[in-house]
Coordinates of C-alpha atoms and ligand atoms in Angstrom, one line a residue:
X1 CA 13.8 -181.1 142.5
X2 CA 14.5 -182.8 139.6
X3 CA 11.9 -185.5 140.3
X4 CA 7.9 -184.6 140.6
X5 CA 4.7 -186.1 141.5
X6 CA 3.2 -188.6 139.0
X7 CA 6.6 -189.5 137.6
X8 CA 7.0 -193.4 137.1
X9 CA 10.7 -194.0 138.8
X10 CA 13.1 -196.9 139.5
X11 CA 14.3 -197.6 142.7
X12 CA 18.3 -198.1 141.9
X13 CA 19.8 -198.8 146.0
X14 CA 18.4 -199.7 149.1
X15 CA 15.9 -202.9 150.2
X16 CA 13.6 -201.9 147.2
X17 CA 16.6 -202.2 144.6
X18 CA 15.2 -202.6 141.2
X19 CA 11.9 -201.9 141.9
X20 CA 8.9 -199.4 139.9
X21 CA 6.4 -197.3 141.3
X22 CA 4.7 -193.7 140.8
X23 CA 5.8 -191.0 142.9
X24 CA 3.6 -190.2 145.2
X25 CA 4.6 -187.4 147.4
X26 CA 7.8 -185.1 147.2
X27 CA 9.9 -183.7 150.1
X28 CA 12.0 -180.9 148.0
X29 CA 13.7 -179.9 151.6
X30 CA 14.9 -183.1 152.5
X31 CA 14.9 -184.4 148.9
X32 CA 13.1 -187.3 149.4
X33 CA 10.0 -188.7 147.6
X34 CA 7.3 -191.1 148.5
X35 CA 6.5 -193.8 146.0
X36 CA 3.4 -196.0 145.9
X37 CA 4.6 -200.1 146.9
X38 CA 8.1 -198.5 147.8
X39 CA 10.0 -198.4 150.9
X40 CA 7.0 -199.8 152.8
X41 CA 6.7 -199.7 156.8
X42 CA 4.7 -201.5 159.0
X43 CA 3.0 -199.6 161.7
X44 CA 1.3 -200.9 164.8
X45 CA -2.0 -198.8 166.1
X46 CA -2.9 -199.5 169.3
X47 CA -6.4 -200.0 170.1
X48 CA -8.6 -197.1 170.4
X49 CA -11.2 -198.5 172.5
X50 CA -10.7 -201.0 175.3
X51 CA -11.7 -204.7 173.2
X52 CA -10.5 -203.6 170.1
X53 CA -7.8 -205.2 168.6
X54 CA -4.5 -203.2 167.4
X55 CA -3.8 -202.7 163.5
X56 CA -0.9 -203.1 161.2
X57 CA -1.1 -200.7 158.7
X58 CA 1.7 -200.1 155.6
X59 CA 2.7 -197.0 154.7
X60 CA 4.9 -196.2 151.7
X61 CA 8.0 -193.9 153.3
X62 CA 10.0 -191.7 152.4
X63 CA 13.4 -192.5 151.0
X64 CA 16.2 -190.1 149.1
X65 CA 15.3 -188.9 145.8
X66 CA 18.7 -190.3 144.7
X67 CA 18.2 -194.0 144.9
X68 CA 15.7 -193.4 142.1
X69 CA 15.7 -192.7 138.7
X70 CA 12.8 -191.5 136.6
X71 CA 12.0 -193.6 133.9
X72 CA 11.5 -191.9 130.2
X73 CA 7.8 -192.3 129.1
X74 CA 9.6 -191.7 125.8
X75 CA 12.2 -194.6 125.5
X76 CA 10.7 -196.6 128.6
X77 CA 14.4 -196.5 130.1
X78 CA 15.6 -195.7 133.7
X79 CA 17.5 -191.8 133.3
X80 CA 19.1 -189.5 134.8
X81 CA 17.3 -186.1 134.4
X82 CA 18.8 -183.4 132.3
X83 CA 17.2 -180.0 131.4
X84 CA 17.0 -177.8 128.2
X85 CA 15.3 -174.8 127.2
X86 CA 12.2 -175.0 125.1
X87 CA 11.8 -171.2 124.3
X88 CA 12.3 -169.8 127.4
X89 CA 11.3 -172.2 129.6
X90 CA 13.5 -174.6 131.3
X91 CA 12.3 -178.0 130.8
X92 CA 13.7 -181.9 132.3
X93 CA 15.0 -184.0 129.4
X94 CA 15.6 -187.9 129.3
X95 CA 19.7 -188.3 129.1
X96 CA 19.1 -191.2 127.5
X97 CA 16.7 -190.4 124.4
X98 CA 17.1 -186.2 124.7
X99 CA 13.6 -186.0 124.9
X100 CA 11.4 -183.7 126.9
X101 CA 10.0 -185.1 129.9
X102 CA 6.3 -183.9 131.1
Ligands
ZN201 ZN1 14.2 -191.3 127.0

């Protein structure tokens, strides 16, 4: 999974198209993530108790991990994720600047 939790991304396809957010939640399975003010769905709950009134509650959904790019803390640009070794650990890299990514 190439993106993680915390990262700031940029949505690049779908209805959300140019939009920012911080990842949220991430589904390495199914290669989706969750970002917060992304991909938003309205759900309807029906009333518990009899008099209530139903709710409409939005929920950030999941979309596919490929319609986002993470953007580089370092050169605050939109990247494709790239990995080198630092010693012997295997560590994400901005394409763009060639700088580690946390
Ligand atoms: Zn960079």
């Amino acid at each position: 999974m190439k993106i993680k939790t915390n990262d700031k991304v940029k949505v690049v396809a779908g209805k959300d198209r140019g939009k920012e957010g911080k990842v949220i939640q991430v589904f390495p399975s199914a290669n989706k993530i969750v970002v917060e003010g992304i991909n938003i769905m309205k759900k309807h709950l029906r009333p518990k108790k009899h008099g209530e009134k139903g709710q409409i509650i939005e929920l950030a959904a999941p979309f596919s991990a490929a319609n986002a790019l993470i953007i580089c803390e370092k050169c605050g640009k939109p990247t494709r994720v790239g990995y080198r070794l630092d010693g012997d650990k295997k560590k994400r890299i901005c394409r763009k600047c060639k700088e580690f990514i946390a």
